[in-house]
Short mmCIF file of C-alpha atoms and ligand atoms in Angstrom, two decimals:
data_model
loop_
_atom_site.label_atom_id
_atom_site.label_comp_id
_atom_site.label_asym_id
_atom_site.label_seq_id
_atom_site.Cartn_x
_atom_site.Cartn_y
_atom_site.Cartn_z
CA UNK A 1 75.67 38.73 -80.09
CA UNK A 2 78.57 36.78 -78.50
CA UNK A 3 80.43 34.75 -80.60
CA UNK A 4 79.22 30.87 -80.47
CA UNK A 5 82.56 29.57 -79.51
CA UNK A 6 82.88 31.86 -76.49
CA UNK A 7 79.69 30.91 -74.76
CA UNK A 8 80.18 28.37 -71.60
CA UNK A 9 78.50 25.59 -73.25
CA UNK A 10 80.35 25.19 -76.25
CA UNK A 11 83.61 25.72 -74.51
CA UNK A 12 82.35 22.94 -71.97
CA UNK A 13 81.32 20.52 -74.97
CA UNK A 14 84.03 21.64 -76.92
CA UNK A 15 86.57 20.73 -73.93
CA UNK A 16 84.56 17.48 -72.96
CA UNK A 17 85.57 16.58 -76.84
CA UNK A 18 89.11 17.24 -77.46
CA UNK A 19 89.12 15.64 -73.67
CA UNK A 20 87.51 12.46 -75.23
CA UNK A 21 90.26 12.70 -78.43
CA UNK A 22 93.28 13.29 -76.23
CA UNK A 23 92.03 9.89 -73.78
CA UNK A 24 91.60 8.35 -77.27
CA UNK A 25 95.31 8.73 -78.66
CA UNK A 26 96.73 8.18 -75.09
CA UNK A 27 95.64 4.63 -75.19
CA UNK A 28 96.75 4.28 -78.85
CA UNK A 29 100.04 6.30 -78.70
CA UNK A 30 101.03 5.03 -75.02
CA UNK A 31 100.80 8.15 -72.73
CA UNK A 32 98.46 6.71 -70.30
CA UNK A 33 100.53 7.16 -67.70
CA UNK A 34 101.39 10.68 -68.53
CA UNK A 35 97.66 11.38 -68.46
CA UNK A 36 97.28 9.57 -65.13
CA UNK A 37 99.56 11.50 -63.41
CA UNK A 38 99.70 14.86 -65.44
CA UNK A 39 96.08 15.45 -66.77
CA UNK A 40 94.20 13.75 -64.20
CA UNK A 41 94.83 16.07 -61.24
CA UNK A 42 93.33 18.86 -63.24
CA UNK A 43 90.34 17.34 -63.31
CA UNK A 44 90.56 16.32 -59.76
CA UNK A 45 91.21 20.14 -58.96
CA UNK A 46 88.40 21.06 -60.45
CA UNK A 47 86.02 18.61 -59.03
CA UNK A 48 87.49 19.35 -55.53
CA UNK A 49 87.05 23.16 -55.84
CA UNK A 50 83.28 22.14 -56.26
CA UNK A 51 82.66 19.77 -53.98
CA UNK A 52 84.76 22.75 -51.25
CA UNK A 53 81.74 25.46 -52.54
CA UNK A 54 78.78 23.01 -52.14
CA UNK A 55 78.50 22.70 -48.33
CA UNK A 56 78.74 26.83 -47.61
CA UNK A 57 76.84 27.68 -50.29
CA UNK A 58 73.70 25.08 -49.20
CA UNK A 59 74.12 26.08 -45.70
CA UNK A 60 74.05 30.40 -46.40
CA UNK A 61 71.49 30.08 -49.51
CA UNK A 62 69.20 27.95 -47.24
CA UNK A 63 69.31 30.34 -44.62
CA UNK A 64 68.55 33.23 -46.87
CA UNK A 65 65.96 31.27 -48.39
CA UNK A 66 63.81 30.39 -45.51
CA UNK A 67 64.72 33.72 -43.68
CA UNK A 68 63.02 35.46 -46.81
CA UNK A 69 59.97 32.75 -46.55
CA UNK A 70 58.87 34.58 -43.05
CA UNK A 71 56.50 32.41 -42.18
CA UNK A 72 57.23 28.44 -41.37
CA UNK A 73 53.88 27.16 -43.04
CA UNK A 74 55.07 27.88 -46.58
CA UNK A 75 58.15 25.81 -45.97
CA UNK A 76 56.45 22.48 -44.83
CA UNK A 77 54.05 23.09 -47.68
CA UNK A 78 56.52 22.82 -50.54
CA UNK A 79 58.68 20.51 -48.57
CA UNK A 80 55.63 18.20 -48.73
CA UNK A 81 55.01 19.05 -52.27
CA UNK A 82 58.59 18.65 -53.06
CA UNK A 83 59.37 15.06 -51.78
CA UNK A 84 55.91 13.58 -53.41
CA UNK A 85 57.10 15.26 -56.79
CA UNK A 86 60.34 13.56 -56.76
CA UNK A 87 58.56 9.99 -55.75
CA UNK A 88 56.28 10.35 -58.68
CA UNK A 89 58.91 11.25 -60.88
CA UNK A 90 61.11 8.35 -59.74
CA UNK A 91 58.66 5.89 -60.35
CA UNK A 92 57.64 7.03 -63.86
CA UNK A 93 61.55 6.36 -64.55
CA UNK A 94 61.55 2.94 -63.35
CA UNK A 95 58.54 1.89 -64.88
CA UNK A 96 59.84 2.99 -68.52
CA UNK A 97 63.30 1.50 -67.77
CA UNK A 98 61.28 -2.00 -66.64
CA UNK A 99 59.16 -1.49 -70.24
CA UNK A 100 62.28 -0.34 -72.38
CA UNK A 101 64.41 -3.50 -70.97
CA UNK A 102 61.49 -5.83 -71.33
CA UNK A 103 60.83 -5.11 -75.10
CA UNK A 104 64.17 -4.88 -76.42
CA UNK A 105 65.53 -8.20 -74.20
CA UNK A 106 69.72 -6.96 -74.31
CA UNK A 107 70.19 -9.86 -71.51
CA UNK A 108 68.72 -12.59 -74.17
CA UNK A 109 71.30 -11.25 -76.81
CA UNK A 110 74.03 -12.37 -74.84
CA UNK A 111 76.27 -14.78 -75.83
CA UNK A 112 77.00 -17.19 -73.55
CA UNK A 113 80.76 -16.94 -73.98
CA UNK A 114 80.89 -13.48 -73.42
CA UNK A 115 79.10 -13.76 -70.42
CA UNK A 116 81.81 -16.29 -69.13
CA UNK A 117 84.38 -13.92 -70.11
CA UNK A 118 82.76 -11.03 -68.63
CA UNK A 119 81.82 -12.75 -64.90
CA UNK A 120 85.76 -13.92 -65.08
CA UNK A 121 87.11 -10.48 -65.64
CA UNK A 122 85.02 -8.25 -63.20
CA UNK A 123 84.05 -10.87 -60.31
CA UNK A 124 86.97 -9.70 -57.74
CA UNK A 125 85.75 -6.08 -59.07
CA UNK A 126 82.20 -7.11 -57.24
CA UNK A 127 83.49 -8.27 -53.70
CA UNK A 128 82.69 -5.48 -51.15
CA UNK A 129 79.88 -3.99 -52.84
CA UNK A 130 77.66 -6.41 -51.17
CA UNK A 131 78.77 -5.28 -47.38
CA UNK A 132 78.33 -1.53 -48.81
CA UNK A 133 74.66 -2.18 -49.54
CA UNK A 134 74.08 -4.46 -46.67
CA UNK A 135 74.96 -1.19 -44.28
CA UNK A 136 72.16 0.73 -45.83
CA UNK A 137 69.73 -2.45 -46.51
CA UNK A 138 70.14 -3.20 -42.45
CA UNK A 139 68.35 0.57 -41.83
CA UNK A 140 64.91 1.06 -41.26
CA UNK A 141 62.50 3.30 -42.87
CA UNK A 142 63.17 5.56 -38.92
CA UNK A 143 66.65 5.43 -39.27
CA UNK A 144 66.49 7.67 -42.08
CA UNK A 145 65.25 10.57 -40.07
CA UNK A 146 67.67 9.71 -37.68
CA UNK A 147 70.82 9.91 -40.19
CA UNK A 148 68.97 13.63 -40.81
CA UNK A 149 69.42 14.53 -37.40
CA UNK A 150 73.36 15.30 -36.74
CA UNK A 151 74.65 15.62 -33.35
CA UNK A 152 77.25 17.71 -34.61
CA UNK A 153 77.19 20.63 -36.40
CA UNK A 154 81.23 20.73 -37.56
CA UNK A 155 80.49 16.60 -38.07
CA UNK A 156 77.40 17.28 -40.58
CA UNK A 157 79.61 20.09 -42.05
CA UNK A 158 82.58 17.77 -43.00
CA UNK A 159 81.17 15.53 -45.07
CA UNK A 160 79.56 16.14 -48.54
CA UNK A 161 77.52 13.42 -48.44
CA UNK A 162 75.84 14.32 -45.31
CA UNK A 163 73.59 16.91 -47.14
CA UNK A 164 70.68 16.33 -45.24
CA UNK A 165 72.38 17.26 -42.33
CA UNK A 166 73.19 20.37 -43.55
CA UNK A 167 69.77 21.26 -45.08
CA UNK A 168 68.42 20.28 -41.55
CA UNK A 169 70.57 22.70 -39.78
CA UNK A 170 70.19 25.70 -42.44
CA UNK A 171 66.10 24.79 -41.85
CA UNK A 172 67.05 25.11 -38.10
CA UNK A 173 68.74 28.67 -38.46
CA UNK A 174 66.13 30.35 -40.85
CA UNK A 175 63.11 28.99 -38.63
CA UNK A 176 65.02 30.57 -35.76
CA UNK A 177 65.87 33.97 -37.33
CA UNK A 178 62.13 34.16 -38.67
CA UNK A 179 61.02 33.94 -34.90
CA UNK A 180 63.28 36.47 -33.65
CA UNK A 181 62.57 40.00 -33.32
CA UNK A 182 63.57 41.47 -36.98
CA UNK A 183 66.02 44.09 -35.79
CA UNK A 184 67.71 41.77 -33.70
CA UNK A 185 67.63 39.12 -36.95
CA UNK A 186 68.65 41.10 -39.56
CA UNK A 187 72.83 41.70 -38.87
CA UNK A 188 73.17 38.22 -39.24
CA UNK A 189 70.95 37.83 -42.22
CA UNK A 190 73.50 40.77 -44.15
CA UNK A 191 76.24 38.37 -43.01
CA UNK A 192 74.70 35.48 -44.63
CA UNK A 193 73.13 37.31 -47.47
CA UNK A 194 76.89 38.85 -48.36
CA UNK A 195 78.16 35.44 -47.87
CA UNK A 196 75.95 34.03 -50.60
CA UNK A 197 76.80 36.66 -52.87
CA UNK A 198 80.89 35.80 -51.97
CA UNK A 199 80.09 32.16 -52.92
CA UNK A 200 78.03 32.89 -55.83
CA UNK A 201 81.08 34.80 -57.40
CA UNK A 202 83.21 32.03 -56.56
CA UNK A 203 81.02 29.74 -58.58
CA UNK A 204 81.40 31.88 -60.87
CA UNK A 205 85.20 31.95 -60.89
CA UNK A 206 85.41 28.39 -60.94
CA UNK A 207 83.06 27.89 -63.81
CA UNK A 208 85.76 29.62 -66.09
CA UNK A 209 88.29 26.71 -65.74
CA UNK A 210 85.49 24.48 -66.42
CA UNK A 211 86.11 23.92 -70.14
CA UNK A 212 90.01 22.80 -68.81
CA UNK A 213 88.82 20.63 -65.68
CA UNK A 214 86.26 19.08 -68.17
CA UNK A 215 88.94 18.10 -70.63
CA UNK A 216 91.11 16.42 -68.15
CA UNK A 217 88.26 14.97 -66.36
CA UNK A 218 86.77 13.14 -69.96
CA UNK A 219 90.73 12.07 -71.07
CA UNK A 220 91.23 10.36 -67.41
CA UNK A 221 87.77 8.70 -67.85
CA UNK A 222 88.73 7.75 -71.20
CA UNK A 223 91.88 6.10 -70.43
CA UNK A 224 90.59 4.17 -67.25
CA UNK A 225 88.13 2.72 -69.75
CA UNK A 226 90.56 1.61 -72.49
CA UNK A 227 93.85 1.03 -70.76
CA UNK A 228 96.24 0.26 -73.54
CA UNK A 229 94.19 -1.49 -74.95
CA UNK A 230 91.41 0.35 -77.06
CA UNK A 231 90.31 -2.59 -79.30
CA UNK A 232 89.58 -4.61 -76.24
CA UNK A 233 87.35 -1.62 -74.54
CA UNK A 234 85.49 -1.64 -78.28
CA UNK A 235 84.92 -4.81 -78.03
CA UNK A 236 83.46 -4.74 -74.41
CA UNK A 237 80.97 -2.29 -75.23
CA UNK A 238 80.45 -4.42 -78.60
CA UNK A 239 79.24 -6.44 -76.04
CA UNK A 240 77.31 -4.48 -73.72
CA UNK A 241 75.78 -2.55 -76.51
CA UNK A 242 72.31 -3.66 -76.43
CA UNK A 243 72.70 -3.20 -72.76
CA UNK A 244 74.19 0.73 -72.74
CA UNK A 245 71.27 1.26 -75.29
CA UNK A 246 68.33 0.19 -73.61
CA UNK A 247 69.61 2.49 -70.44
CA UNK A 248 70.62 5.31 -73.15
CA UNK A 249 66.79 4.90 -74.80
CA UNK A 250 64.86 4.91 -71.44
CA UNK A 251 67.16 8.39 -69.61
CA UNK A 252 66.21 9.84 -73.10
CA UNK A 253 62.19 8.61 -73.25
CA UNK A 254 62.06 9.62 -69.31
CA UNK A 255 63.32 12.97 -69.98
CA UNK A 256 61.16 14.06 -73.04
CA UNK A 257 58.09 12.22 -71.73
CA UNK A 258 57.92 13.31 -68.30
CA UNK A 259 59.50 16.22 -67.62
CA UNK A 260 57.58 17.51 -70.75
CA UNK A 261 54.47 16.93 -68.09
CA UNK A 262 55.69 17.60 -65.36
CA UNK A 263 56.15 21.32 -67.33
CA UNK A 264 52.47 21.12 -69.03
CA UNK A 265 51.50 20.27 -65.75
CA UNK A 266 53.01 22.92 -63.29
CA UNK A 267 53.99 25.31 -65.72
CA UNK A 268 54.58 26.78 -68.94
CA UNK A 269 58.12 26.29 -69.64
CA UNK A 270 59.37 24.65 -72.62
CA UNK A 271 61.56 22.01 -72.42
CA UNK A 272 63.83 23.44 -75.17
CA UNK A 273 64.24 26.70 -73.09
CA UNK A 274 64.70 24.49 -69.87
CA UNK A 275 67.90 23.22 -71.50
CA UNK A 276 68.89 26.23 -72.95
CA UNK A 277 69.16 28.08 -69.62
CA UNK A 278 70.30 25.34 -68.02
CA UNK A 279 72.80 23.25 -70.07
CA UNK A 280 76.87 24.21 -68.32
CA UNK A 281 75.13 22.14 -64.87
CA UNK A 282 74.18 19.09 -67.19
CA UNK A 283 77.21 19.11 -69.16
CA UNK A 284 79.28 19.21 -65.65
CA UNK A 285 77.51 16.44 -64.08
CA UNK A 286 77.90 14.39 -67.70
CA UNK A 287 81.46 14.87 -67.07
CA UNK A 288 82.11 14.75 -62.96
CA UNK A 289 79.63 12.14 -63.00
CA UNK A 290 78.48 13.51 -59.74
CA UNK A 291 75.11 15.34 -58.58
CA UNK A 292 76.82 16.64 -55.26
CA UNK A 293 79.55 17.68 -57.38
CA UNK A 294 77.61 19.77 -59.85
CA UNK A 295 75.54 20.91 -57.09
CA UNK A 296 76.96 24.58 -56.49
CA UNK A 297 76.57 25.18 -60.56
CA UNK A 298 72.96 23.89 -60.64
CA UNK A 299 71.91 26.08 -57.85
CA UNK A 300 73.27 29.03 -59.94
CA UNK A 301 71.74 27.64 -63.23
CA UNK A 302 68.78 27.40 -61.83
CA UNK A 303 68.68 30.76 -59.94
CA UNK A 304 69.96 32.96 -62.05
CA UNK A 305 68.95 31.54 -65.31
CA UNK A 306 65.51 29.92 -65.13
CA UNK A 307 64.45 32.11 -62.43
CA UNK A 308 63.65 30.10 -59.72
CA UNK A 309 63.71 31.95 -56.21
CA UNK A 310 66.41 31.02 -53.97
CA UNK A 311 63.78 30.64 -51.00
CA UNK A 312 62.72 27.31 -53.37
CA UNK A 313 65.78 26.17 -55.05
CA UNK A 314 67.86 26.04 -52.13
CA UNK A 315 66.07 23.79 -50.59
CA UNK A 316 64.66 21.97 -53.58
CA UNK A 317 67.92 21.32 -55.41
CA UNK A 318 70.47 19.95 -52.14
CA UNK A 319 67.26 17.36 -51.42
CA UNK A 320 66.92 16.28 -55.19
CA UNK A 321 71.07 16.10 -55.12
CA UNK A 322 70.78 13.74 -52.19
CA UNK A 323 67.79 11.77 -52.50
CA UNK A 324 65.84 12.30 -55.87
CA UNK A 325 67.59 10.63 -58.77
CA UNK A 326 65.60 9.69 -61.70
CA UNK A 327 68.12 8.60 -64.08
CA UNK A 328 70.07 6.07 -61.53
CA UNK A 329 66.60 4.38 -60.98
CA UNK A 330 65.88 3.61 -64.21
CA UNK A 331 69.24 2.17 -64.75
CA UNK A 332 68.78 0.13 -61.85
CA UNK A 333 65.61 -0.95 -63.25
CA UNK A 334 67.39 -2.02 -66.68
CA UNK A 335 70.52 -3.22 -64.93
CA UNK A 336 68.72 -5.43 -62.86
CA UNK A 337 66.37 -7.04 -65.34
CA UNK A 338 69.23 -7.12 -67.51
CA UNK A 339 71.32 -9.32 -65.84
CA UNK A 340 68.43 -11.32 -64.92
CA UNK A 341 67.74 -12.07 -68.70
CA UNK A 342 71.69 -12.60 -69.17
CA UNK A 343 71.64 -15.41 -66.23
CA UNK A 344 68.42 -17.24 -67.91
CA UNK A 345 66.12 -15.92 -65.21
CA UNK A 346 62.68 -14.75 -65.68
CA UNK A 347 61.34 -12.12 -63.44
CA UNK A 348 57.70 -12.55 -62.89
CA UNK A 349 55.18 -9.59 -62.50
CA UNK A 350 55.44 -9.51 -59.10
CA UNK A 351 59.51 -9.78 -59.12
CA UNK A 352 59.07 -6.45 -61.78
CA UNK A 353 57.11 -4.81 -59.12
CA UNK A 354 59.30 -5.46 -56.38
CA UNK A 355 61.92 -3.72 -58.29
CA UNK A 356 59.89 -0.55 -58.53
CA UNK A 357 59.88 -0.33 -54.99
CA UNK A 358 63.32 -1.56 -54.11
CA UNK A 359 64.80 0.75 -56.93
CA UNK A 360 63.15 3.67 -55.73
CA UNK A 361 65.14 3.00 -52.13
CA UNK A 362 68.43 1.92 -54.06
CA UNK A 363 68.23 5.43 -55.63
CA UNK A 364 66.98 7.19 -52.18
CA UNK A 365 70.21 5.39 -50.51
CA UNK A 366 72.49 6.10 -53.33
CA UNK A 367 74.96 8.83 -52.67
CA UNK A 368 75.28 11.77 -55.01
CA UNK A 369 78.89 10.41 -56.26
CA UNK A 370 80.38 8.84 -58.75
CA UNK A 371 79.22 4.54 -58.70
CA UNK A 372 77.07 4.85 -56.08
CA UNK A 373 74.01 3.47 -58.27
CA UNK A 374 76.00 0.68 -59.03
CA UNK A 375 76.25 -0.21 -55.08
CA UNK A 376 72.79 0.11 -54.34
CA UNK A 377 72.16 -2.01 -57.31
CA UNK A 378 72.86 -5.01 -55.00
CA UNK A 379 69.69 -4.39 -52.90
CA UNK A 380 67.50 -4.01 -56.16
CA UNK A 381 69.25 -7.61 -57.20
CA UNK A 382 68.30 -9.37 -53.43
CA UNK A 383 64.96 -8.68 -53.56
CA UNK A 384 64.26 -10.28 -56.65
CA UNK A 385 66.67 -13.24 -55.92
CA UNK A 386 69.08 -12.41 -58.94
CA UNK A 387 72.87 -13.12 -57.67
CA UNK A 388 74.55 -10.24 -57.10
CA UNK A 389 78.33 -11.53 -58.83
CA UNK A 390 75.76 -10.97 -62.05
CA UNK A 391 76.77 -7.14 -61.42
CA UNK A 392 80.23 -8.45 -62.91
CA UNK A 393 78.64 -8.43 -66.08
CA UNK A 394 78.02 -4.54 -66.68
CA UNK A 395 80.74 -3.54 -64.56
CA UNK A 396 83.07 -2.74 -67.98
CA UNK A 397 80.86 -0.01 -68.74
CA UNK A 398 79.19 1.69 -65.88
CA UNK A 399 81.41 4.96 -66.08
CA UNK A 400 79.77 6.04 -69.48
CA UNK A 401 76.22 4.59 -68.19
CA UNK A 402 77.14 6.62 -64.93
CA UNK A 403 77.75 9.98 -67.01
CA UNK A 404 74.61 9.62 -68.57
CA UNK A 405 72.04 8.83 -65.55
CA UNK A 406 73.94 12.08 -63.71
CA UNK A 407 73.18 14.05 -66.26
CA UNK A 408 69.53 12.85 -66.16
CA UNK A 409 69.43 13.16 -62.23
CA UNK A 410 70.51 16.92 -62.87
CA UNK A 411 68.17 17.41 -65.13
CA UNK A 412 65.52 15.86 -62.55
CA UNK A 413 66.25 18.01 -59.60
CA UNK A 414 66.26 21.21 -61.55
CA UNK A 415 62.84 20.30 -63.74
CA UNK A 416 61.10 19.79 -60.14
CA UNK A 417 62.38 23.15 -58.86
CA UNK A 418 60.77 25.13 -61.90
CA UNK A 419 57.83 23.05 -60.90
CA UNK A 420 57.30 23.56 -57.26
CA UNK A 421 58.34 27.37 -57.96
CA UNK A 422 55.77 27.81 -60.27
CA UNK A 423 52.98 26.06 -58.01
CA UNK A 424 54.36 28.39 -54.76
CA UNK A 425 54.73 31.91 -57.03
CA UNK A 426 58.49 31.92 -57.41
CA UNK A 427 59.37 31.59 -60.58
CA UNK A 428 60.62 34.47 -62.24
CA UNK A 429 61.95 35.09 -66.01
CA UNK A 430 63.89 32.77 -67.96
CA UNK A 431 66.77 34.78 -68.53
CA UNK A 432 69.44 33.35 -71.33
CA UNK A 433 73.28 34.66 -70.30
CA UNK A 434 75.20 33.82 -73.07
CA UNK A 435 73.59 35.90 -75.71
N1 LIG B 501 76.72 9.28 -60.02
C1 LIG B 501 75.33 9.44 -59.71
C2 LIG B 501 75.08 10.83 -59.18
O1 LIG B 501 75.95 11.44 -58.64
C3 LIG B 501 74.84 8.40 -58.76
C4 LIG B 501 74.95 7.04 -59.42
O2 LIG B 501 75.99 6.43 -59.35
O3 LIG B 501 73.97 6.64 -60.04
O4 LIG B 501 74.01 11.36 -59.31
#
């Protein structure tokens, strides 16, 4: 059996720590700087070198995916199943972060001093987020099929964001090859099939400097947060504690609750072994704080390790990255209510409602990247009236809060995968590298 320390996991955590210690003394010894502009790019290396794989590897995996599916039927069948899973399971997190803020009231803690102190400090951070969200609040319901649509295939291909673009033109190139004769098909599906093996090994490849790009990405998040000035950044999340645990407590209820259903439901995996196979992806999007990011690591978790076919998970998983986020609902859910009960305002029944929808289309809109929750936050706020400079008040600590609802959007995309490849027949063995 392979010694604990040399597994991926613990060298991840175990890099995420000393990562976390190293941002720690910088801001007491005074190398910030130094690990701004010396331990930083590391981390930026690393995150780049992911974000590079993600767009190939969706593109050739899709293609191989739907080529294998042969027949167009079974596609539209589990893209239909796929998209009302993800609503469900969307709503079920908003609803427990509306019931988790509600009970434990951090807004009403507040003092009101601290609130002063915190809309003085962070209000110029707030300008601009409200023109963001008013570009994606102007769009219709249409317009989102439209945005799928690219008239350009190098366009859709040069921006990560675009995923759906991509997706729809790997859906475009497997429905063709499947209506092609198959000996006229098949040279280009070896090309793309020994593509996705290239890319998988350069996953691979990249995952062994994760432990390093994790450590520098944890001590530059560290020292952004604390500056020089540690005792201050303790004292802001003093602050904000009630706040950071009612979003902690509801990602943590949301995941045990209902993913543990969603597996009763669709299939017999255990939630424990879920995790096991599956941890390295939601340790990297803890620390990248970025679903697209992680993206080209959860397709190979959830390939290779909990056995989900590729003709499922390369579709499932590049949606869920791009429009199915669990854990950035529910913290707009809290956030929202939150600074509602900070600013003396009572949201009525109706008001908690509206949330539920607006929330689910904040998280829809939101962009697998780093603060993009926090941006789409502003449309949550408008419907339900609550001023949107109250968004200076949780501004401090929305990079840990961001870490967290990743991880839980990771864990969301790759829970619904086992689940719609045990419902079509694809899932295979749960297969455990490390040991
Ligand atoms: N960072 C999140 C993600 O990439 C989105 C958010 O800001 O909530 O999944």
């Amino acid at each position: 059996m392979m010694k604990w320390y040399k597994k991926l996991h613990w060298q991840i955590i175990i890099g995420m720590v000393l990562g976390l210690l190293w941002g720690l003394s910088a801001s007491v010894l005074g190398f910030v700087e130094f690990t701004q502009g010396y331990i930083r790019p590391f981390g930026t290396i690393f995150i780049d070198l992911l974000k590079l794989i993600a767009v190939p590897l969706v593109l050739v995996s899709l293609v191989v995916g739907v080529a294998s599916l042969n027949d167009v039927t079974k596609l539209s069948r589990m893209g239909g199943k796929t998209v009302a899973i993800y609503m469900v399971t969307t709503i079920f997190a908003i609803t427990i972060g509306l019931t988790v803020v509600n009970i434990l009231n951090p807004g009403g803690t507040l003092p009101d001093e601290t609130r002063a102190t915190l809309i003085e400090s962070y209000s110029e951070n707030v300008e601009g987020r409200g023109d963001a969200a008013a570009a994606v609040q102007d769009r219709t319901f249409l317009d989102f099929f439209v945005d799928i649509v690219p008239e350009n295939f190098f366009e859709a291909a040069s921006d990560n964001t675009n995923m759906l673009q991509v997706v729809f033109i790997a859906l475009l190139l497997g429905i063709g090859l499947i209506n092609i004769p198959a000996q006229k098909g098949q040279p280009l599906i070896n090309v793309f099939e020994s593509l996705n093996d290239v890319i998988i090994k350069i996953v691979d490849l990249i995952m062994k400097t994760a432990p390093y790009g994790v450590f520098a990405l944890m001590a530059a998040v560290i020292v952004d947060l604390t500056g020089d000035d540690l005792g201050q950044a303790l004292v802001l999340l003093r602050a904000l504690g009630w706040y950071c645990i009612a979003v902690l407590i509801g990602l943590m209820l949301h995941v045990t609750i209902v993913y543990t259903t969603l597996f009763k439901m669709f299939s017999s995996m255990k939630l424990r072994d879920f995790f096991k196979a599956i941890q390295p992806a939601i340790l990297l999007g803890f620390s990248t704080s970025s679903s697209l990011a992680t993206l080209p690591v959860t397709m190979e978790r959830v390939e290779k390790n909990l056995g989900v076919k590729e003709e499922v998970s390369s579709f499932v998983l590049p949606v869920g990255a791009t429009i199915n986020m669990d854990g950035t609902s529910l913290y707009q859910a809290v956030a929202a209510v939150f600074i509602a009960q900070a600013l003396g305002m009572d949201l009525t029944i109706a008001q908690q409602l509206t949330i539920v929808l607006t929330a689910t289309a904040a998280s829809i809109g939101a962009a697998g990247v780093p603060g993009a929750g926090i941006i789409m936050l502003v449309i949550v706020l408008q419907s339900v009236q609550v001023p949107i400079e109250g968004i200076a008040l949780i501004l401090g600590v929305d990079r840990i809060l961001d870490m967290a609802r990743t991880a839980v959007n990771i864990t969301g995309d790759a829970a619904v995968s086992v689940a719609v490849a045990h419902t079509e027949g694809k899932l295979g063995e749960l297969h455990f590298d490390d040991e």
